[in-house]
Short mmCIF file of N, CA and C in Angstrom, two decimals:
data_model
loop_
_atom_site.label_atom_id
_atom_site.label_comp_id
_atom_site.label_asym_id
_atom_site.label_seq_id
_atom_site.Cartn_x
_atom_site.Cartn_y
_atom_site.Cartn_z
N UNK A 1 -43.75 110.63 100.81
CA UNK A 1 -44.96 111.36 101.11
C UNK A 1 -44.61 112.82 101.36
N UNK A 2 -45.45 113.71 100.88
CA UNK A 2 -45.26 115.14 101.07
C UNK A 2 -45.59 115.53 102.52
N UNK A 3 -45.44 116.81 102.85
CA UNK A 3 -45.69 117.27 104.21
C UNK A 3 -47.18 117.32 104.55
N UNK A 4 -47.48 116.99 105.79
CA UNK A 4 -48.85 117.05 106.30
C UNK A 4 -48.88 118.10 107.39
N UNK A 5 -49.88 118.97 107.32
CA UNK A 5 -50.12 119.98 108.36
C UNK A 5 -51.58 119.87 108.79
N UNK A 6 -51.85 120.32 109.99
CA UNK A 6 -53.19 120.24 110.55
C UNK A 6 -53.72 121.66 110.76
N UNK A 7 -55.01 121.87 110.48
CA UNK A 7 -55.70 123.12 110.79
C UNK A 7 -56.82 122.80 111.76
N UNK A 8 -56.70 123.29 112.98
CA UNK A 8 -57.70 123.06 114.04
C UNK A 8 -58.64 124.26 114.08
N UNK A 9 -59.92 124.03 113.83
CA UNK A 9 -60.93 125.10 113.80
C UNK A 9 -61.83 124.99 115.01
N UNK A 10 -62.12 126.13 115.63
CA UNK A 10 -63.10 126.16 116.72
C UNK A 10 -62.54 125.86 118.09
N UNK A 11 -61.23 125.98 118.27
CA UNK A 11 -60.61 125.72 119.58
C UNK A 11 -61.12 126.74 120.60
N UNK A 12 -61.61 126.24 121.72
CA UNK A 12 -62.07 127.08 122.83
C UNK A 12 -61.13 126.79 124.00
N UNK A 13 -60.21 127.71 124.31
CA UNK A 13 -59.15 127.44 125.30
C UNK A 13 -59.63 126.88 126.64
N UNK A 14 -60.69 127.40 127.19
CA UNK A 14 -61.14 126.91 128.50
C UNK A 14 -61.75 125.51 128.41
N UNK A 15 -62.40 125.22 127.31
CA UNK A 15 -63.11 123.94 127.18
C UNK A 15 -62.27 122.86 126.49
N UNK A 16 -61.47 123.24 125.51
CA UNK A 16 -60.82 122.28 124.61
C UNK A 16 -59.33 122.11 124.82
N UNK A 17 -58.75 122.66 125.91
CA UNK A 17 -57.29 122.66 126.01
C UNK A 17 -56.68 121.26 125.94
N UNK A 18 -57.27 120.29 126.62
CA UNK A 18 -56.71 118.93 126.58
C UNK A 18 -56.95 118.27 125.23
N UNK A 19 -58.14 118.47 124.68
CA UNK A 19 -58.46 117.84 123.40
C UNK A 19 -57.55 118.39 122.31
N UNK A 20 -57.40 119.71 122.24
CA UNK A 20 -56.55 120.28 121.20
C UNK A 20 -55.09 119.89 121.41
N UNK A 21 -54.65 119.80 122.66
CA UNK A 21 -53.29 119.31 122.93
C UNK A 21 -53.13 117.90 122.37
N UNK A 22 -54.12 117.06 122.58
CA UNK A 22 -54.05 115.69 122.08
C UNK A 22 -54.14 115.62 120.56
N UNK A 23 -54.90 116.52 119.94
CA UNK A 23 -54.91 116.61 118.47
C UNK A 23 -53.50 116.92 117.98
N UNK A 24 -52.85 117.89 118.63
CA UNK A 24 -51.49 118.27 118.23
C UNK A 24 -50.51 117.13 118.45
N UNK A 25 -50.54 116.50 119.62
CA UNK A 25 -49.58 115.44 119.92
C UNK A 25 -49.80 114.21 119.05
N UNK A 26 -51.05 113.88 118.77
CA UNK A 26 -51.34 112.74 117.89
C UNK A 26 -50.84 113.02 116.48
N UNK A 27 -51.09 114.22 115.99
CA UNK A 27 -50.63 114.54 114.64
C UNK A 27 -49.11 114.54 114.57
N UNK A 28 -48.46 115.03 115.62
CA UNK A 28 -46.99 115.01 115.68
C UNK A 28 -46.47 113.57 115.66
N UNK A 29 -47.04 112.72 116.52
CA UNK A 29 -46.59 111.33 116.61
C UNK A 29 -46.77 110.58 115.30
N UNK A 30 -47.78 110.95 114.54
CA UNK A 30 -48.09 110.25 113.29
C UNK A 30 -47.47 110.91 112.06
N UNK A 31 -46.61 111.92 112.27
CA UNK A 31 -45.80 112.43 111.17
C UNK A 31 -46.17 113.77 110.59
N UNK A 32 -47.13 114.48 111.17
CA UNK A 32 -47.44 115.81 110.64
C UNK A 32 -46.27 116.76 110.92
N UNK A 33 -46.14 117.75 110.08
CA UNK A 33 -45.08 118.75 110.21
C UNK A 33 -45.43 119.81 111.25
N UNK A 34 -46.76 120.08 111.40
CA UNK A 34 -47.17 121.09 112.36
C UNK A 34 -48.67 121.28 112.39
N UNK A 35 -49.10 122.17 113.28
CA UNK A 35 -50.52 122.44 113.45
C UNK A 35 -50.77 123.94 113.55
N UNK A 36 -51.84 124.37 112.90
CA UNK A 36 -52.35 125.73 113.03
C UNK A 36 -53.64 125.64 113.85
N UNK A 37 -53.80 126.57 114.78
CA UNK A 37 -55.01 126.62 115.61
C UNK A 37 -55.61 128.00 115.44
N UNK A 38 -56.93 128.05 115.19
CA UNK A 38 -57.55 129.33 114.86
C UNK A 38 -57.64 130.32 116.01
N UNK A 39 -57.61 129.84 117.23
CA UNK A 39 -57.71 130.71 118.41
C UNK A 39 -56.34 130.84 119.05
N UNK A 40 -55.98 132.07 119.41
CA UNK A 40 -54.69 132.26 120.06
C UNK A 40 -54.72 131.59 121.43
N UNK A 41 -53.67 130.83 121.73
CA UNK A 41 -53.58 130.13 123.00
C UNK A 41 -52.11 129.86 123.30
N UNK A 42 -51.48 130.79 124.00
CA UNK A 42 -50.04 130.69 124.30
C UNK A 42 -49.72 129.51 125.21
N UNK A 43 -50.64 129.17 126.11
CA UNK A 43 -50.41 128.02 127.01
C UNK A 43 -50.35 126.74 126.18
N UNK A 44 -51.26 126.57 125.25
CA UNK A 44 -51.24 125.42 124.35
C UNK A 44 -49.93 125.36 123.58
N UNK A 45 -49.50 126.50 123.05
CA UNK A 45 -48.24 126.55 122.30
C UNK A 45 -47.07 126.09 123.18
N UNK A 46 -46.99 126.61 124.40
CA UNK A 46 -45.89 126.25 125.29
C UNK A 46 -45.92 124.77 125.65
N UNK A 47 -47.11 124.22 125.89
CA UNK A 47 -47.22 122.79 126.23
C UNK A 47 -46.73 121.91 125.09
N UNK A 48 -47.13 122.22 123.87
CA UNK A 48 -46.72 121.40 122.72
C UNK A 48 -45.24 121.59 122.44
N UNK A 49 -44.76 122.82 122.53
CA UNK A 49 -43.32 123.06 122.31
C UNK A 49 -42.47 122.33 123.35
N UNK A 50 -42.97 122.25 124.57
CA UNK A 50 -42.25 121.54 125.63
C UNK A 50 -42.07 120.06 125.28
N UNK A 51 -43.12 119.45 124.78
CA UNK A 51 -43.03 118.04 124.35
C UNK A 51 -42.02 117.91 123.22
N UNK A 52 -42.06 118.82 122.27
CA UNK A 52 -41.13 118.76 121.14
C UNK A 52 -39.68 118.92 121.58
N UNK A 53 -39.45 119.80 122.56
CA UNK A 53 -38.08 119.99 123.07
C UNK A 53 -37.56 118.72 123.74
N UNK A 54 -38.42 118.02 124.46
CA UNK A 54 -38.00 116.83 125.17
C UNK A 54 -37.94 115.60 124.27
N UNK A 55 -38.90 115.46 123.36
CA UNK A 55 -39.00 114.23 122.58
C UNK A 55 -38.64 114.41 121.11
N UNK A 56 -38.13 115.57 120.75
CA UNK A 56 -37.54 115.78 119.44
C UNK A 56 -38.50 116.08 118.31
N UNK A 57 -37.92 116.20 117.15
CA UNK A 57 -38.68 116.49 115.94
C UNK A 57 -38.73 117.97 115.65
N UNK A 58 -39.24 118.30 114.47
CA UNK A 58 -39.32 119.69 114.06
C UNK A 58 -40.77 120.14 113.88
N UNK A 59 -41.65 119.61 114.69
CA UNK A 59 -43.08 119.94 114.67
C UNK A 59 -43.29 121.37 115.13
N UNK A 60 -44.17 122.11 114.44
CA UNK A 60 -44.45 123.49 114.85
C UNK A 60 -45.92 123.62 115.27
N UNK A 61 -46.20 124.65 116.06
CA UNK A 61 -47.57 125.02 116.41
C UNK A 61 -47.69 126.53 116.31
N UNK A 62 -48.72 126.99 115.62
CA UNK A 62 -49.04 128.41 115.52
C UNK A 62 -50.50 128.57 115.91
N UNK A 63 -50.78 129.44 116.88
CA UNK A 63 -52.17 129.70 117.27
C UNK A 63 -52.55 131.11 116.82
N UNK A 64 -53.86 131.36 116.82
CA UNK A 64 -54.36 132.66 116.36
C UNK A 64 -54.30 132.78 114.84
N UNK A 65 -54.37 131.67 114.15
CA UNK A 65 -54.25 131.63 112.69
C UNK A 65 -55.65 131.68 112.06
N UNK A 66 -55.81 132.53 111.08
CA UNK A 66 -57.10 132.65 110.39
C UNK A 66 -57.28 131.45 109.45
N UNK A 67 -58.26 130.61 109.74
CA UNK A 67 -58.43 129.38 108.99
C UNK A 67 -58.79 129.65 107.53
N UNK A 68 -59.66 130.62 107.26
CA UNK A 68 -60.08 130.88 105.87
C UNK A 68 -58.89 131.24 105.00
N UNK A 69 -58.05 132.11 105.53
CA UNK A 69 -56.86 132.54 104.81
C UNK A 69 -55.89 131.38 104.60
N UNK A 70 -55.71 130.57 105.64
CA UNK A 70 -54.80 129.43 105.58
C UNK A 70 -55.26 128.42 104.53
N UNK A 71 -56.54 128.09 104.56
CA UNK A 71 -57.09 127.13 103.60
C UNK A 71 -56.99 127.70 102.18
N UNK A 72 -57.33 128.97 102.02
CA UNK A 72 -57.32 129.59 100.69
C UNK A 72 -55.92 129.63 100.09
N UNK A 73 -54.91 129.95 100.92
CA UNK A 73 -53.54 130.10 100.42
C UNK A 73 -52.77 128.79 100.36
N UNK A 74 -53.32 127.72 100.94
CA UNK A 74 -52.57 126.48 101.02
C UNK A 74 -52.33 125.91 99.63
N UNK A 75 -51.07 125.62 99.33
CA UNK A 75 -50.68 125.06 98.03
C UNK A 75 -50.55 123.55 98.16
N UNK A 76 -51.68 122.88 98.05
CA UNK A 76 -51.71 121.44 98.19
C UNK A 76 -53.14 120.96 98.29
N UNK A 77 -53.32 119.81 98.90
CA UNK A 77 -54.63 119.19 99.02
C UNK A 77 -55.20 119.49 100.40
N UNK A 78 -56.45 119.94 100.43
CA UNK A 78 -57.13 120.21 101.69
C UNK A 78 -58.11 119.08 101.97
N UNK A 79 -57.92 118.40 103.10
CA UNK A 79 -58.77 117.28 103.51
C UNK A 79 -59.49 117.67 104.78
N UNK A 80 -60.80 117.61 104.78
CA UNK A 80 -61.60 117.93 105.96
C UNK A 80 -62.14 116.62 106.54
N UNK A 81 -61.83 116.35 107.80
CA UNK A 81 -62.34 115.14 108.45
C UNK A 81 -63.68 115.45 109.09
N UNK A 82 -64.70 114.68 108.69
CA UNK A 82 -66.06 114.90 109.15
C UNK A 82 -66.83 113.59 109.09
N UNK A 83 -67.84 113.45 109.92
CA UNK A 83 -68.68 112.23 109.86
C UNK A 83 -69.50 112.20 108.57
N UNK A 84 -69.64 113.34 107.92
CA UNK A 84 -70.57 113.46 106.79
C UNK A 84 -69.91 113.37 105.43
N UNK A 85 -68.65 113.03 105.37
CA UNK A 85 -67.94 112.99 104.10
C UNK A 85 -67.96 111.62 103.45
N UNK A 86 -67.11 111.51 102.45
CA UNK A 86 -66.94 110.25 101.73
C UNK A 86 -66.23 109.25 102.64
N UNK A 87 -66.56 107.98 102.50
CA UNK A 87 -65.92 106.96 103.31
C UNK A 87 -64.40 107.04 103.16
N UNK A 88 -63.71 106.94 104.29
CA UNK A 88 -62.26 107.11 104.30
C UNK A 88 -61.55 106.18 103.32
N UNK A 89 -61.90 104.91 103.30
CA UNK A 89 -61.20 103.97 102.43
C UNK A 89 -61.35 104.32 100.95
N UNK A 90 -62.52 104.85 100.59
CA UNK A 90 -62.73 105.28 99.20
C UNK A 90 -61.94 106.56 98.91
N UNK A 91 -61.95 107.49 99.86
CA UNK A 91 -61.25 108.76 99.67
C UNK A 91 -59.74 108.57 99.60
N UNK A 92 -59.19 107.68 100.43
CA UNK A 92 -57.75 107.47 100.45
C UNK A 92 -57.21 107.04 99.09
N UNK A 93 -58.01 106.32 98.33
CA UNK A 93 -57.58 105.90 96.99
C UNK A 93 -57.44 107.09 96.04
N UNK A 94 -58.15 108.18 96.31
CA UNK A 94 -58.18 109.35 95.41
C UNK A 94 -57.25 110.48 95.86
N UNK A 95 -56.91 110.51 97.12
CA UNK A 95 -56.12 111.62 97.65
C UNK A 95 -54.66 111.48 97.22
N UNK A 96 -54.13 112.50 96.51
CA UNK A 96 -52.73 112.40 96.07
C UNK A 96 -51.76 112.42 97.25
N UNK A 97 -50.82 111.52 97.25
CA UNK A 97 -49.84 111.41 98.33
C UNK A 97 -48.57 112.22 98.05
N UNK A 98 -48.44 112.72 96.83
CA UNK A 98 -47.24 113.45 96.45
C UNK A 98 -47.41 114.97 96.58
N UNK A 99 -48.53 115.42 97.11
CA UNK A 99 -48.77 116.85 97.31
C UNK A 99 -48.87 117.13 98.81
N UNK A 100 -48.42 118.32 99.21
CA UNK A 100 -48.59 118.70 100.60
C UNK A 100 -50.07 118.65 100.96
N UNK A 101 -50.35 118.34 102.23
CA UNK A 101 -51.73 118.15 102.66
C UNK A 101 -52.01 118.97 103.91
N UNK A 102 -53.17 119.60 103.91
CA UNK A 102 -53.68 120.31 105.08
C UNK A 102 -54.93 119.56 105.52
N UNK A 103 -54.88 118.99 106.73
CA UNK A 103 -56.02 118.25 107.27
C UNK A 103 -56.75 119.17 108.23
N UNK A 104 -58.02 119.43 107.94
CA UNK A 104 -58.85 120.31 108.76
C UNK A 104 -59.65 119.47 109.74
N UNK A 105 -59.54 119.85 111.03
CA UNK A 105 -60.24 119.16 112.11
C UNK A 105 -60.99 120.19 112.93
N UNK A 106 -62.28 119.98 113.09
CA UNK A 106 -63.10 120.93 113.85
C UNK A 106 -63.21 120.57 115.31
N UNK A 107 -63.57 121.57 116.12
CA UNK A 107 -63.85 121.36 117.54
C UNK A 107 -65.34 121.48 117.79
N UNK A 108 -65.90 122.58 117.34
CA UNK A 108 -67.33 122.79 117.45
C UNK A 108 -67.90 122.70 116.04
N UNK A 109 -69.12 123.12 115.86
CA UNK A 109 -69.74 123.04 114.54
C UNK A 109 -68.87 123.76 113.50
N UNK A 110 -68.55 123.04 112.45
CA UNK A 110 -67.67 123.57 111.41
C UNK A 110 -68.51 124.38 110.41
N UNK A 111 -68.04 125.57 110.03
CA UNK A 111 -68.78 126.39 109.08
C UNK A 111 -68.93 125.68 107.72
N UNK A 112 -70.06 125.90 107.04
CA UNK A 112 -70.28 125.26 105.72
C UNK A 112 -69.17 125.55 104.72
N UNK A 113 -68.51 126.68 104.86
CA UNK A 113 -67.42 127.04 103.94
C UNK A 113 -66.31 126.00 103.93
N UNK A 114 -66.08 125.36 105.07
CA UNK A 114 -65.02 124.35 105.15
C UNK A 114 -65.33 123.21 104.18
N UNK A 115 -66.58 122.75 104.19
CA UNK A 115 -67.00 121.68 103.28
C UNK A 115 -66.81 122.09 101.82
N UNK A 116 -67.09 123.36 101.53
CA UNK A 116 -66.99 123.86 100.15
C UNK A 116 -65.55 124.01 99.70
N UNK A 117 -64.68 124.47 100.60
CA UNK A 117 -63.30 124.76 100.23
C UNK A 117 -62.39 123.52 100.24
N UNK A 118 -62.78 122.49 100.96
CA UNK A 118 -61.96 121.27 101.03
C UNK A 118 -62.00 120.53 99.70
N UNK A 119 -60.87 119.97 99.30
CA UNK A 119 -60.83 119.12 98.12
C UNK A 119 -61.50 117.78 98.41
N UNK A 120 -61.36 117.33 99.68
CA UNK A 120 -61.95 116.07 100.11
C UNK A 120 -62.58 116.25 101.48
N UNK A 121 -63.84 115.86 101.61
CA UNK A 121 -64.51 115.75 102.90
C UNK A 121 -64.56 114.27 103.21
N UNK A 122 -63.85 113.86 104.26
CA UNK A 122 -63.62 112.45 104.52
C UNK A 122 -64.29 112.02 105.82
N UNK A 123 -65.03 110.94 105.75
CA UNK A 123 -65.69 110.37 106.91
C UNK A 123 -64.86 109.22 107.46
N UNK A 124 -64.51 109.33 108.73
CA UNK A 124 -63.82 108.24 109.42
C UNK A 124 -64.89 107.55 110.28
N UNK A 125 -65.70 106.74 109.63
CA UNK A 125 -66.82 106.08 110.29
C UNK A 125 -68.07 106.95 110.26
N UNK A 126 -69.19 106.34 110.62
CA UNK A 126 -70.45 107.09 110.61
C UNK A 126 -71.09 107.14 111.99
N UNK A 127 -70.26 106.99 113.01
CA UNK A 127 -70.73 107.07 114.39
C UNK A 127 -70.03 108.24 115.08
N UNK A 128 -70.70 108.87 116.05
CA UNK A 128 -70.04 109.95 116.77
C UNK A 128 -68.74 109.47 117.43
N UNK A 129 -67.70 110.26 117.28
CA UNK A 129 -66.40 109.97 117.89
C UNK A 129 -65.61 111.27 118.00
N UNK A 130 -64.45 111.21 118.59
CA UNK A 130 -63.67 112.43 118.79
C UNK A 130 -62.82 112.76 117.56
N UNK A 131 -62.45 114.03 117.48
CA UNK A 131 -61.56 114.46 116.42
C UNK A 131 -60.16 113.87 116.58
N UNK A 132 -59.80 113.55 117.82
CA UNK A 132 -58.51 112.90 118.06
C UNK A 132 -58.50 111.52 117.41
N UNK A 133 -59.56 110.78 117.61
CA UNK A 133 -59.67 109.44 117.02
C UNK A 133 -59.70 109.53 115.50
N UNK A 134 -60.52 110.44 114.96
CA UNK A 134 -60.63 110.57 113.51
C UNK A 134 -59.28 110.91 112.89
N UNK A 135 -58.59 111.89 113.46
CA UNK A 135 -57.30 112.30 112.93
C UNK A 135 -56.28 111.16 113.01
N UNK A 136 -56.25 110.47 114.14
CA UNK A 136 -55.30 109.37 114.31
C UNK A 136 -55.56 108.23 113.34
N UNK A 137 -56.80 107.84 113.21
CA UNK A 137 -57.13 106.75 112.29
C UNK A 137 -56.80 107.15 110.86
N UNK A 138 -57.17 108.37 110.47
CA UNK A 138 -56.90 108.83 109.11
C UNK A 138 -55.40 108.89 108.84
N UNK A 139 -54.64 109.52 109.74
CA UNK A 139 -53.21 109.66 109.50
C UNK A 139 -52.50 108.30 109.50
N UNK A 140 -52.91 107.41 110.39
CA UNK A 140 -52.31 106.08 110.40
C UNK A 140 -52.59 105.36 109.08
N UNK A 141 -53.81 105.47 108.61
CA UNK A 141 -54.17 104.83 107.34
C UNK A 141 -53.43 105.46 106.17
N UNK A 142 -53.27 106.76 106.21
CA UNK A 142 -52.59 107.49 105.14
C UNK A 142 -51.10 107.16 105.08
N UNK A 143 -50.46 107.04 106.25
CA UNK A 143 -49.00 106.91 106.31
C UNK A 143 -48.52 105.51 106.70
N UNK A 144 -49.44 104.59 106.94
CA UNK A 144 -49.12 103.26 107.44
C UNK A 144 -48.38 103.31 108.78
N UNK A 145 -48.55 104.40 109.50
CA UNK A 145 -47.92 104.53 110.82
C UNK A 145 -46.41 104.65 110.79
N UNK A 146 -45.84 105.01 109.65
CA UNK A 146 -44.38 105.02 109.49
C UNK A 146 -43.65 105.93 110.47
N UNK A 147 -44.28 106.99 110.95
CA UNK A 147 -43.58 107.95 111.81
C UNK A 147 -43.57 107.55 113.28
N UNK A 148 -44.33 106.56 113.66
CA UNK A 148 -44.51 106.26 115.08
C UNK A 148 -43.21 105.96 115.83
N UNK A 149 -42.26 105.31 115.19
CA UNK A 149 -41.01 104.94 115.87
C UNK A 149 -39.77 105.56 115.23
N UNK A 150 -39.96 106.63 114.45
CA UNK A 150 -38.79 107.21 113.80
C UNK A 150 -37.93 108.00 114.79
N UNK A 151 -36.66 108.09 114.49
CA UNK A 151 -35.72 108.83 115.32
C UNK A 151 -35.97 110.32 115.10
N UNK A 152 -36.14 111.06 116.20
CA UNK A 152 -36.44 112.49 116.11
C UNK A 152 -35.36 113.34 116.77
N UNK A 153 -34.20 112.74 117.02
CA UNK A 153 -33.10 113.47 117.66
C UNK A 153 -33.57 114.06 118.99
N UNK A 154 -34.13 113.21 119.81
CA UNK A 154 -34.78 113.63 121.05
C UNK A 154 -33.81 113.70 122.23
N UNK A 155 -34.17 114.50 123.24
CA UNK A 155 -33.45 114.49 124.52
C UNK A 155 -33.83 113.26 125.33
N UNK A 156 -35.09 112.86 125.19
CA UNK A 156 -35.59 111.68 125.89
C UNK A 156 -36.25 110.76 124.88
N UNK A 157 -36.22 109.48 125.19
CA UNK A 157 -36.92 108.52 124.34
C UNK A 157 -37.60 107.47 125.23
N UNK A 158 -38.70 106.97 124.73
CA UNK A 158 -39.42 105.91 125.42
C UNK A 158 -38.98 104.59 124.83
N UNK A 159 -38.60 103.66 125.71
CA UNK A 159 -38.22 102.33 125.27
C UNK A 159 -39.44 101.43 125.43
N UNK A 160 -39.99 100.95 124.31
CA UNK A 160 -41.16 100.07 124.42
C UNK A 160 -40.80 98.78 125.16
N UNK A 161 -41.66 98.37 126.06
CA UNK A 161 -41.47 97.11 126.75
C UNK A 161 -42.82 96.58 127.21
N UNK A 162 -42.85 95.31 127.51
CA UNK A 162 -44.10 94.65 127.85
C UNK A 162 -44.71 95.16 129.15
N UNK A 163 -43.89 95.49 130.11
CA UNK A 163 -44.38 95.96 131.41
C UNK A 163 -43.53 97.14 131.88
N UNK A 164 -44.16 98.09 132.52
CA UNK A 164 -43.43 99.22 133.08
C UNK A 164 -43.27 100.35 132.08
N UNK A 165 -42.68 101.41 132.59
CA UNK A 165 -42.43 102.61 131.78
C UNK A 165 -40.94 102.87 131.79
N UNK A 166 -40.35 102.93 130.62
CA UNK A 166 -38.93 103.18 130.52
C UNK A 166 -38.71 104.41 129.63
N UNK A 167 -38.30 105.50 130.27
CA UNK A 167 -37.95 106.72 129.55
C UNK A 167 -36.50 106.99 129.87
N UNK A 168 -35.69 107.15 128.82
CA UNK A 168 -34.26 107.37 129.04
C UNK A 168 -33.81 108.66 128.39
N UNK A 169 -32.83 109.29 129.02
CA UNK A 169 -32.23 110.48 128.44
C UNK A 169 -31.22 110.01 127.40
N UNK A 170 -31.25 110.63 126.24
CA UNK A 170 -30.37 110.26 125.15
C UNK A 170 -29.05 111.03 125.31
N UNK A 171 -27.93 110.32 125.40
CA UNK A 171 -26.64 111.02 125.54
C UNK A 171 -26.35 111.88 124.31
N UNK A 172 -25.78 113.01 124.57
CA UNK A 172 -25.43 113.92 123.45
C UNK A 172 -23.97 114.20 123.43
#
């Protein structure tokens, strides 16, 4: 599978800080290479980078990125997640897996231009839900969840177990 990147549109730092953090962390856990956020937010950047330093991987975050320019210049497939698009299962059959992908996720009302510029407008269900859920469901379906347990050369790792929380420092 080619690289997946996320474009977060409409981030409002005071209102959306936890939601956008979770969009970034979910995309990272499910194998995205990085996230662009249209509003500059250094605190968000530091929080996500901190997780990457502790739990590994080469995920990037850039804030203050112009979405129109990013979408226009992107050399690959642009997928916009929206309640109003084509059913996800139908779209997944058509979306090329061998091309880099930019997944656009909105926070507030998404400008009509996003619908026009996207190669695919994909609906993850037809009921109101969060962008975190939509992104996670879509990426899991796209990648079969392959990245969830991959080795990321981390300082810390979580050991799955039936009860309790086990986080261990990885010897270097």
